[in-house]
Amino acid sequence: VLKSGGKGEATRAAILDQALEIASADGLEGLSLGTLAAEVGMSKSGLFAHFRSKEQLQLSALARGVERFVAKVVAPAVKAERGEPRVRALFDLLLRWDRHEFTGGCVLQTAVVEFDDHPGPVRDFVVETQRDWFDTLTKVARAGVESRAFKKDLDARLFAFELANIFLGYRRHARLLRDRDAEKLAKKALDELLERARA
Amino acid sequence: VLKSGGKGEATRAAILDQALEIASADGLEGLSLGTLAAEVGMSKSGLFAHFRSKEQLQLSALARGVERFVAKVVAPAVKAERGEPRVRALFDLLLRWDRHEFTGGCVLQTAVVEFDDHPGPVRDFVVETQRDWFDTLTKVARAGVESRAFKKDLDARLFAFELANIFLGYRRHARLLRDRDAEKLAKKALDELLERARA
C-alpha cells in the first residue's frame, strides 16, 4: 500500500490524475483498473492493491478532482475582494479550468450526468460535491452583501443558482455547440446578474 | 423491413420508444441491439434487419425523441400568445417533459453530455438538435419583440441563452440535488428574466 506523505502520496496523485484524464474522455464508467493499469504501466494487481474495486477507484479519482478544483478555482477566487471582484475571479478561473484542466472537459461535470440516476456511493459523492459548490457560490453572494457591494435584500441562493447556470450554459455553448460567442454570451449574462445584485 | 405508414410505423415507433427508455436510464451507449431485443421480445437479427448497427439505432432513437419533444413541448408552446405567455408555456411544458416523459430524465439532455467529446454522426445529430432548440428559444424571444411585449432592443440570443440556462439549472437542482426548491428557484429566475425583457 502506498504510504501517506512524500513519494507515496505523489505517486498516488499521479495515478489518479491519469485516471481523471481517462474519465474526462470516456466517463467514470470508462475507467477500470484494467484500462488504468495499461495507461500508467502498472500491473492490474498492483493497482488493485491500492484501490480494491472500480468503485473505490472512481471515488478516489473524484476526490482528487475536487482537491484540484479547490486549489485552482475556489481558493484563488476567494482571495479576491468581496462582491464583484470575487465573482469575476471565480468566473475567469472556472473558464480557464473548463478549457485547460482536462482534455475532455470538467470531469466533475461529466460525473454529474453519468450518475444522476444511478444510486450508490459515487452518486452520493457527486451530490455532495455539487452541494459544496452551490454553498460556495451562495457564500460568495453573501460576502458581497456583508461588504455592502451587493444590495441588502439580495436573494443569495437565487444569485448562486443563476451564477451556476451561466457556467452550465457556457459549457453547452463552448464545448457542445462550439459557439465562438460562448464566452461573450456568458460574460453578458454575468454583467446583467451583477448589475441586478449591485447595492 | 418495416413498411412506412400504418402498422409498420407504429411498431417502429414503439420499438424506438422502448429504446429511449433504456437510453434514459443507461445512456445511449447502454443501448445495444442485444439489450433492446430482450426488452421488446424480438430476435437480435430481427432488430438488425431494421437498424443495421448500434449507431443507426442510436440515431433513430434520438430522431424519435426529437419528434416527441416537438409534439409535446415546442408545438403546444408556440400556440400561446407571443411574449410572456409563450415563454411561460414553454417553461411549464418543459418541466412536465423533464419530470414525466422518461424514467431517467430527458434523454436528449443525456445525449448531450455523453457525446460532447465523441466526434461522429451521433454527436453531429445531437449538436443539430441543440442548435434547433436554441434557435427555437431565440425565435420565441424575437416574437415577443415583434408583438411589442418585449423591449425593442432586447438581445434575443442572450435571452435564449439565459432561458436555456434556467432549464439546465432546474435539472441540476431537481434531478441531481433533489432540491425541493428547484422549481421555485427556476420560476424566480424566469420572473427576473421576463421582468428585464418587458417593453
Short mmCIF file of C-alpha atoms in Angstrom, two decimals:
data_model
loop_
_atom_site.label_atom_id
_atom_site.label_comp_id
_atom_site.label_asym_id
_atom_site.label_seq_id
_atom_site.Cartn_x
_atom_site.Cartn_y
_atom_site.Cartn_z
CA VAL A 1 0.00 0.00 0.00
CA LEU A 2 1.26 3.50 -0.86
CA LYS A 3 2.49 5.28 2.24
CA SER A 4 0.86 8.58 3.12
CA GLY A 5 3.07 11.63 2.67
CA GLY A 6 6.14 12.00 0.50
CA LYS A 7 6.74 9.87 -2.56
CA GLY A 8 3.79 7.51 -1.98
CA GLU A 9 1.34 10.42 -1.96
CA ALA A 10 2.86 11.89 -5.11
CA THR A 11 2.66 8.55 -6.93
CA ARG A 12 -0.94 8.08 -5.86
CA ALA A 13 -1.84 11.61 -7.04
CA ALA A 14 -0.13 10.96 -10.40
CA ILE A 15 -2.08 7.72 -10.85
CA LEU A 16 -5.35 9.45 -10.00
CA ASP A 17 -4.57 12.34 -12.36
CA GLN A 18 -4.16 9.77 -15.14
CA ALA A 19 -7.47 8.23 -14.07
CA LEU A 20 -9.13 11.66 -14.33
CA GLU A 21 -7.82 12.09 -17.87
CA ILE A 22 -9.42 8.78 -18.87
CA ALA A 23 -12.68 9.69 -17.10
CA SER A 24 -12.72 13.12 -18.76
CA ALA A 25 -12.81 11.49 -22.19
CA ASP A 26 -14.74 8.27 -21.56
CA GLY A 27 -16.66 8.97 -18.35
CA LEU A 28 -16.12 7.37 -14.97
CA GLU A 29 -17.75 4.21 -16.27
CA GLY A 30 -15.00 4.00 -18.89
CA LEU A 31 -12.48 3.92 -16.07
CA SER A 32 -11.45 0.44 -14.99
CA LEU A 33 -8.45 -0.97 -13.15
CA GLY A 34 -7.50 -2.71 -16.41
CA THR A 35 -7.52 0.40 -18.65
CA LEU A 36 -5.79 2.47 -15.98
CA ALA A 37 -3.08 -0.17 -15.40
CA ALA A 38 -2.23 -0.08 -19.10
CA GLU A 39 -2.01 3.73 -19.07
CA VAL A 40 0.21 4.06 -16.01
CA GLY A 41 2.34 1.00 -16.80
CA MET A 42 1.48 -0.90 -13.63
CA SER A 43 0.06 -4.37 -13.25
CA LYS A 44 -3.68 -4.65 -12.68
CA SER A 45 -2.99 -6.50 -9.42
CA GLY A 46 -0.65 -3.68 -8.33
CA LEU A 47 -3.43 -1.15 -8.82
CA PHE A 48 -5.94 -3.47 -7.18
CA ALA A 49 -3.78 -3.41 -4.04
CA HIS A 50 -4.42 0.33 -3.80
CA PHE A 51 -7.99 0.74 -4.96
CA ARG A 52 -9.70 -2.64 -4.35
CA SER A 53 -12.55 -2.02 -6.79
CA LYS A 54 -13.65 0.08 -9.74
CA GLU A 55 -15.97 2.00 -7.41
CA GLN A 56 -13.16 2.82 -4.98
CA LEU A 57 -11.06 3.96 -7.91
CA GLN A 58 -13.90 6.19 -9.16
CA LEU A 59 -14.35 7.70 -5.69
CA SER A 60 -10.60 8.29 -5.22
CA ALA A 61 -10.35 9.91 -8.66
CA LEU A 62 -13.31 12.20 -7.93
CA ALA A 63 -11.81 13.20 -4.57
CA ARG A 64 -8.56 14.06 -6.35
CA GLY A 65 -10.54 16.10 -8.90
CA VAL A 66 -12.20 18.07 -6.11
CA GLU A 67 -8.82 18.69 -4.46
CA ARG A 68 -7.52 20.16 -7.73
CA PHE A 69 -10.70 22.20 -8.26
CA VAL A 70 -10.43 23.76 -4.81
CA ALA A 71 -6.72 24.54 -5.31
CA LYS A 72 -7.11 26.01 -8.80
CA VAL A 73 -10.54 27.67 -8.73
CA VAL A 74 -12.09 28.17 -5.29
CA ALA A 75 -9.03 29.05 -3.16
CA PRO A 76 -7.59 31.72 -5.51
CA ALA A 77 -11.06 33.21 -6.18
CA VAL A 78 -11.92 33.79 -2.51
CA LYS A 79 -8.68 35.77 -2.15
CA ALA A 80 -10.22 38.46 -4.36
CA GLU A 81 -12.14 41.34 -2.79
CA ARG A 82 -15.71 40.53 -1.79
CA GLY A 83 -18.51 41.42 -4.20
CA GLU A 84 -17.95 41.87 -7.92
CA PRO A 85 -14.15 41.19 -8.00
CA ARG A 86 -14.63 37.83 -6.27
CA VAL A 87 -17.45 36.80 -8.62
CA ARG A 88 -15.44 37.81 -11.69
CA ALA A 89 -12.36 35.98 -10.39
CA LEU A 90 -14.45 32.83 -9.93
CA PHE A 91 -15.83 33.19 -13.44
CA ASP A 92 -12.38 33.65 -15.04
CA LEU A 93 -10.83 30.77 -13.09
CA LEU A 94 -13.71 28.45 -13.89
CA LEU A 95 -13.49 29.19 -17.60
CA ARG A 96 -9.75 28.51 -17.51
CA TRP A 97 -10.38 25.23 -15.61
CA ASP A 98 -13.01 24.18 -18.11
CA ARG A 99 -10.77 24.81 -21.07
CA HIS A 100 -7.38 23.63 -19.93
CA GLU A 101 -7.57 21.28 -16.96
CA PHE A 102 -8.73 18.13 -18.75
CA THR A 103 -8.71 17.17 -22.40
CA GLY A 104 -12.36 16.14 -22.35
CA GLY A 105 -13.67 18.98 -20.16
CA CYS A 106 -14.56 19.13 -16.49
CA VAL A 107 -14.66 15.58 -15.19
CA LEU A 108 -16.77 16.59 -12.17
CA GLN A 109 -19.45 17.84 -14.54
CA THR A 110 -19.32 14.63 -16.57
CA ALA A 111 -19.84 12.67 -13.34
CA VAL A 112 -22.96 14.70 -12.59
CA VAL A 113 -24.73 13.46 -15.70
CA GLU A 114 -23.32 9.95 -15.58
CA PHE A 115 -24.52 9.28 -12.05
CA ASP A 116 -27.62 11.43 -11.60
CA ASP A 117 -29.82 8.36 -11.96
CA HIS A 118 -27.51 5.71 -10.53
CA PRO A 119 -27.89 5.42 -6.74
CA GLY A 120 -24.83 4.42 -4.76
CA PRO A 121 -21.68 5.81 -3.15
CA VAL A 122 -20.45 7.52 -6.35
CA ARG A 123 -23.74 9.38 -6.83
CA ASP A 124 -23.71 10.35 -3.13
CA PHE A 125 -20.22 11.75 -3.50
CA VAL A 126 -21.15 13.65 -6.69
CA VAL A 127 -24.18 15.17 -4.97
CA GLU A 128 -22.02 16.21 -2.01
CA THR A 129 -19.50 17.95 -4.29
CA GLN A 130 -22.29 19.77 -6.15
CA ARG A 131 -23.87 20.88 -2.84
CA ASP A 132 -20.46 22.16 -1.71
CA TRP A 133 -20.10 24.04 -4.99
CA PHE A 134 -23.53 25.58 -4.64
CA ASP A 135 -22.75 26.51 -0.99
CA THR A 136 -19.52 28.17 -2.14
CA LEU A 137 -21.45 30.27 -4.66
CA THR A 138 -24.06 31.19 -2.04
CA LYS A 139 -21.30 32.27 0.38
CA VAL A 140 -19.68 34.38 -2.35
CA ALA A 141 -23.04 36.13 -2.81
CA ARG A 142 -23.45 36.66 0.97
CA ALA A 143 -19.91 38.01 1.32
CA GLY A 144 -20.84 40.65 -1.26
CA VAL A 145 -23.89 41.61 0.83
CA GLU A 146 -21.78 41.80 4.01
CA SER A 147 -19.22 44.07 2.35
CA ARG A 148 -22.13 46.25 1.08
CA ALA A 149 -21.07 45.71 -2.53
CA PHE A 150 -24.36 43.89 -3.15
CA LYS A 151 -27.80 45.05 -2.10
CA LYS A 152 -29.02 44.17 1.40
CA ASP A 153 -32.04 42.16 0.25
CA LEU A 154 -30.16 40.10 -2.37
CA ASP A 155 -31.50 36.55 -2.61
CA ALA A 156 -28.13 34.78 -2.21
CA ARG A 157 -29.46 31.34 -3.22
CA LEU A 158 -31.08 32.75 -6.35
CA PHE A 159 -27.83 34.56 -7.18
CA ALA A 160 -25.92 31.28 -6.73
CA PHE A 161 -28.49 29.42 -8.86
CA GLU A 162 -28.16 31.93 -11.69
CA LEU A 163 -24.35 32.06 -11.47
CA ALA A 164 -24.11 28.25 -11.61
CA ASN A 165 -26.48 28.32 -14.60
CA ILE A 166 -24.23 30.71 -16.50
CA PHE A 167 -21.38 28.22 -16.07
CA LEU A 168 -23.57 25.37 -17.38
CA GLY A 169 -24.65 27.49 -20.33
CA TYR A 170 -21.08 28.44 -21.14
CA ARG A 171 -20.13 24.76 -21.24
CA ARG A 172 -23.00 23.88 -23.54
CA HIS A 173 -22.21 26.70 -25.97
CA ALA A 174 -18.41 26.28 -25.88
CA ARG A 175 -17.97 22.54 -25.74
CA LEU A 176 -21.02 21.16 -27.50
CA LEU A 177 -22.11 23.87 -29.93
CA ARG A 178 -18.52 25.12 -30.39
CA ASP A 179 -20.04 28.60 -30.48
CA ARG A 180 -17.35 31.28 -30.68
CA ASP A 181 -19.67 33.62 -28.79
CA ALA A 182 -19.91 31.29 -25.78
CA GLU A 183 -17.70 33.45 -23.59
CA LYS A 184 -19.27 36.68 -24.83
CA LEU A 185 -22.79 35.44 -24.04
CA ALA A 186 -21.72 34.15 -20.61
CA LYS A 187 -19.96 37.47 -19.81
CA LYS A 188 -23.08 39.44 -20.81
CA ALA A 189 -25.28 37.25 -18.62
CA LEU A 190 -22.79 37.71 -15.77
CA ASP A 191 -22.81 41.51 -16.25
CA GLU A 192 -26.61 41.51 -16.00
CA LEU A 193 -26.55 39.34 -12.89
CA LEU A 194 -24.01 41.66 -11.22
CA GLU A 195 -25.96 44.74 -12.31
CA ARG A 196 -29.03 43.41 -10.52
CA ALA A 197 -27.02 42.46 -7.41
CA ARG A 198 -25.29 45.82 -7.00
CA ALA A 199 -26.13 47.88 -3.89
CA VAL B 1 -38.13 -4.11 -43.29
CA LEU B 2 -41.00 -2.30 -41.58
CA LYS B 3 -43.25 -0.62 -44.12
CA SER B 4 -43.68 3.12 -43.84
CA GLY B 5 -47.14 4.25 -42.71
CA GLY B 6 -49.72 2.29 -40.78
CA LYS B 7 -48.84 -0.63 -38.57
CA GLY B 8 -45.17 -0.74 -39.56
CA GLU B 9 -44.65 2.87 -38.50
CA ALA B 10 -46.43 2.28 -35.20
CA THR B 11 -44.34 -0.79 -34.44
CA ARG B 12 -41.15 1.05 -35.28
CA ALA B 13 -42.16 3.97 -33.02
CA ALA B 14 -42.96 1.55 -30.18
CA ILE B 15 -39.56 -0.12 -30.53
CA LEU B 16 -37.81 3.25 -30.54
CA ASP B 17 -39.79 4.42 -27.50
CA GLN B 18 -38.52 1.36 -25.66
CA ALA B 19 -35.01 2.20 -26.84
CA LEU B 20 -35.42 5.72 -25.44
CA GLU B 21 -36.44 4.32 -22.05
CA ILE B 22 -33.24 2.24 -21.94
CA ALA B 23 -31.14 5.23 -23.06
CA SER B 24 -32.78 7.47 -20.48
CA ALA B 25 -31.53 5.20 -17.68
CA ASP B 26 -28.25 3.86 -19.08
CA GLY B 27 -27.30 6.37 -21.75
CA LEU B 28 -27.20 5.83 -25.50
CA GLU B 29 -24.01 3.83 -25.06
CA GLY B 30 -26.01 1.43 -22.87
CA LEU B 31 -28.33 0.85 -25.79
CA SER B 32 -27.43 -2.12 -27.97
CA LEU B 33 -29.36 -4.30 -30.39
CA GLY B 34 -28.96 -7.13 -27.88
CA THR B 35 -30.41 -5.35 -24.82
CA LEU B 36 -33.20 -3.83 -26.91
CA ALA B 37 -34.09 -7.19 -28.47
CA ALA B 38 -34.55 -8.68 -25.00
CA GLU B 39 -36.76 -5.74 -23.92
CA VAL B 40 -39.08 -5.78 -26.93
CA GLY B 41 -39.17 -9.56 -27.28
CA MET B 42 -37.72 -9.64 -30.77
CA SER B 43 -34.70 -11.51 -32.06
CA LYS B 44 -31.46 -9.60 -32.37
CA SER B 45 -31.35 -10.45 -36.07
CA GLY B 46 -34.92 -9.16 -36.48
CA LEU B 47 -33.87 -5.81 -35.00
CA PHE B 48 -30.68 -5.85 -37.03
CA ALA B 49 -32.80 -6.01 -40.19
CA HIS B 50 -34.28 -2.62 -39.25
CA PHE B 51 -31.38 -0.74 -37.71
CA ARG B 52 -28.21 -2.33 -39.15
CA SER B 53 -25.91 -1.03 -36.38
CA LYS B 54 -25.84 0.33 -32.85
CA GLU B 55 -25.12 3.76 -34.28
CA GLN B 56 -28.14 3.64 -36.62
CA LEU B 57 -30.25 2.56 -33.65
CA GLN B 58 -28.95 5.46 -31.55
CA LEU B 59 -29.67 7.94 -34.36
CA SER B 60 -33.17 6.56 -34.96
CA ALA B 61 -33.95 6.69 -31.24
CA LEU B 62 -32.75 10.29 -30.97
CA ALA B 63 -34.83 11.29 -34.00
CA ARG B 64 -37.87 9.70 -32.35
CA GLY B 65 -37.06 11.62 -29.13
CA VAL B 66 -36.95 14.91 -31.04
CA GLU B 67 -40.27 14.06 -32.74
CA ARG B 68 -41.87 13.58 -29.31
CA PHE B 69 -40.23 16.73 -27.91
CA VAL B 70 -41.58 18.86 -30.74
CA ALA B 71 -45.07 17.35 -30.37
CA LYS B 72 -45.23 17.70 -26.57
CA VAL B 73 -43.21 20.85 -25.84
CA VAL B 74 -42.49 23.08 -28.83
CA ALA B 75 -45.71 22.77 -30.84
CA PRO B 76 -48.14 23.43 -27.95
CA ALA B 77 -45.94 26.26 -26.57
CA VAL B 78 -45.86 28.27 -29.80
CA LYS B 79 -49.66 28.21 -29.86
CA ALA B 80 -49.60 30.51 -26.82
CA GLU B 81 -49.67 34.30 -27.29
CA ARG B 82 -46.28 35.85 -28.17
CA GLY B 83 -44.22 37.31 -25.35
CA GLU B 84 -44.61 36.27 -21.73
CA PRO B 85 -47.43 33.70 -22.21
CA ARG B 86 -45.39 31.80 -24.80
CA VAL B 87 -42.27 31.77 -22.62
CA ARG B 88 -44.23 30.59 -19.58
CA ALA B 89 -45.97 27.88 -21.62
CA LEU B 90 -42.58 26.64 -22.82
CA PHE B 91 -41.28 26.61 -19.24
CA ASP B 92 -44.29 24.67 -17.90
CA LEU B 93 -44.25 22.15 -20.75
CA LEU B 94 -40.51 21.60 -20.43
CA LEU B 95 -40.75 20.95 -16.70
CA ARG B 96 -43.54 18.45 -17.32
CA TRP B 97 -41.46 16.77 -20.04
CA ASP B 98 -38.45 16.59 -17.75
CA ARG B 99 -40.40 15.01 -14.93
CA HIS B 100 -42.72 12.63 -16.69
CA GLU B 101 -41.59 11.75 -20.20
CA PHE B 102 -38.79 9.32 -19.34
CA THR B 103 -37.97 7.47 -16.13
CA GLY B 104 -34.35 8.60 -16.17
CA GLY B 105 -34.96 12.17 -17.30
CA CYS B 106 -34.63 13.87 -20.66
CA VAL B 107 -32.79 11.50 -22.96
CA LEU B 108 -31.81 14.33 -25.33
CA GLN B 109 -30.00 16.04 -22.46
CA THR B 110 -28.22 12.82 -21.52
CA ALA B 111 -27.02 12.50 -25.12
CA VAL B 112 -25.54 16.00 -24.95
CA VAL B 113 -23.12 15.04 -22.20
CA GLU B 114 -22.45 11.55 -23.49
CA PHE B 115 -21.39 12.71 -26.93
CA ASP B 116 -19.98 16.19 -26.45
CA ASP B 117 -16.43 14.83 -26.82
CA HIS B 118 -17.09 11.92 -29.17
CA PRO B 119 -16.96 13.03 -32.81
CA GLY B 120 -19.18 11.19 -35.27
CA PRO B 121 -22.70 11.10 -36.67
CA VAL B 122 -24.38 10.85 -33.25
CA ARG B 123 -22.56 13.93 -31.93
CA ASP B 124 -23.42 15.78 -35.15
CA PHE B 125 -27.08 14.93 -34.70
CA VAL B 126 -27.03 15.98 -31.02
CA VAL B 127 -25.42 19.32 -31.92
CA GLU B 128 -28.06 19.86 -34.61
CA THR B 129 -30.90 19.22 -32.16
CA GLN B 130 -29.36 21.61 -29.61
CA ARG B 131 -28.91 24.30 -32.28
CA ASP B 132 -32.56 23.83 -33.28
CA TRP B 133 -33.57 24.15 -29.63
CA PHE B 134 -31.53 27.31 -29.20
CA ASP B 135 -32.99 28.72 -32.45
CA THR B 136 -36.50 27.97 -31.17
CA LEU B 137 -35.78 29.91 -27.96
CA THR B 138 -34.30 32.82 -29.95
CA LYS B 139 -37.40 32.91 -32.17
CA VAL B 140 -39.65 32.91 -29.10
CA ALA B 141 -37.71 35.95 -27.84
CA ARG B 142 -37.96 37.72 -31.23
CA ALA B 143 -41.70 37.03 -31.48
CA GLY B 144 -42.08 38.83 -28.15
CA VAL B 145 -40.24 41.84 -29.57
CA GLU B 146 -42.39 41.80 -32.74
CA SER B 147 -45.61 41.78 -30.71
CA ARG B 148 -44.18 44.65 -28.61
CA ALA B 149 -44.49 42.60 -25.42
CA PHE B 150 -40.67 42.71 -25.09
CA LYS B 151 -38.49 45.78 -25.43
CA LYS B 152 -37.31 46.77 -28.92
CA ASP B 153 -33.58 46.43 -28.14
CA LEU B 154 -33.87 43.02 -26.44
CA ASP B 155 -30.82 40.83 -27.15
CA ALA B 156 -32.76 37.76 -28.35
CA ARG B 157 -29.72 35.44 -28.30
CA LEU B 158 -28.83 36.48 -24.76
CA PHE B 159 -32.46 35.95 -23.72
CA ALA B 160 -32.37 32.46 -25.30
CA PHE B 161 -29.04 31.71 -23.59
CA GLU B 162 -30.40 32.68 -20.19
CA LEU B 163 -33.69 30.83 -20.71
CA ALA B 164 -31.86 27.65 -21.74
CA ASN B 165 -29.63 28.06 -18.67
CA ILE B 166 -32.63 28.19 -16.33
CA PHE B 167 -33.75 24.84 -17.73
CA LEU B 168 -30.27 23.34 -17.17
CA GLY B 169 -30.21 24.71 -13.62
CA TYR B 170 -33.65 23.33 -12.88
CA ARG B 171 -32.50 19.87 -13.98
CA ARG B 172 -29.40 20.01 -11.78
CA HIS B 173 -31.36 21.11 -8.72
CA ALA B 174 -34.33 18.79 -9.25
CA ARG B 175 -32.72 15.63 -10.55
CA LEU B 176 -29.27 15.62 -9.02
CA LEU B 177 -29.57 17.62 -5.80
CA ARG B 178 -33.21 16.59 -5.29
CA ASP B 179 -33.78 20.12 -4.05
CA ARG B 180 -37.46 20.76 -3.31
CA ASP B 181 -36.92 24.40 -4.19
CA ALA B 182 -35.74 23.59 -7.74
CA GLU B 183 -38.97 24.78 -9.36
CA LYS B 184 -39.23 27.81 -7.07
CA LEU B 185 -35.67 28.93 -7.90
CA ALA B 186 -36.20 28.37 -11.62
CA LYS B 187 -39.51 30.31 -11.54
CA LYS B 188 -37.86 33.24 -9.74
CA ALA B 189 -35.02 33.30 -12.27
CA LEU B 190 -37.63 33.21 -15.08
CA ASP B 191 -39.58 36.09 -13.47
CA GLU B 192 -36.41 38.19 -13.38
CA LEU B 193 -35.58 37.35 -16.99
CA LEU B 194 -39.11 38.34 -18.11
CA GLU B 195 -39.01 41.50 -15.96
CA ARG B 196 -35.86 42.60 -17.80
CA ALA B 197 -37.31 41.70 -21.22
CA ARG B 198 -40.58 43.58 -20.77
CA ALA B 199 -41.24 46.60 -23.00
#
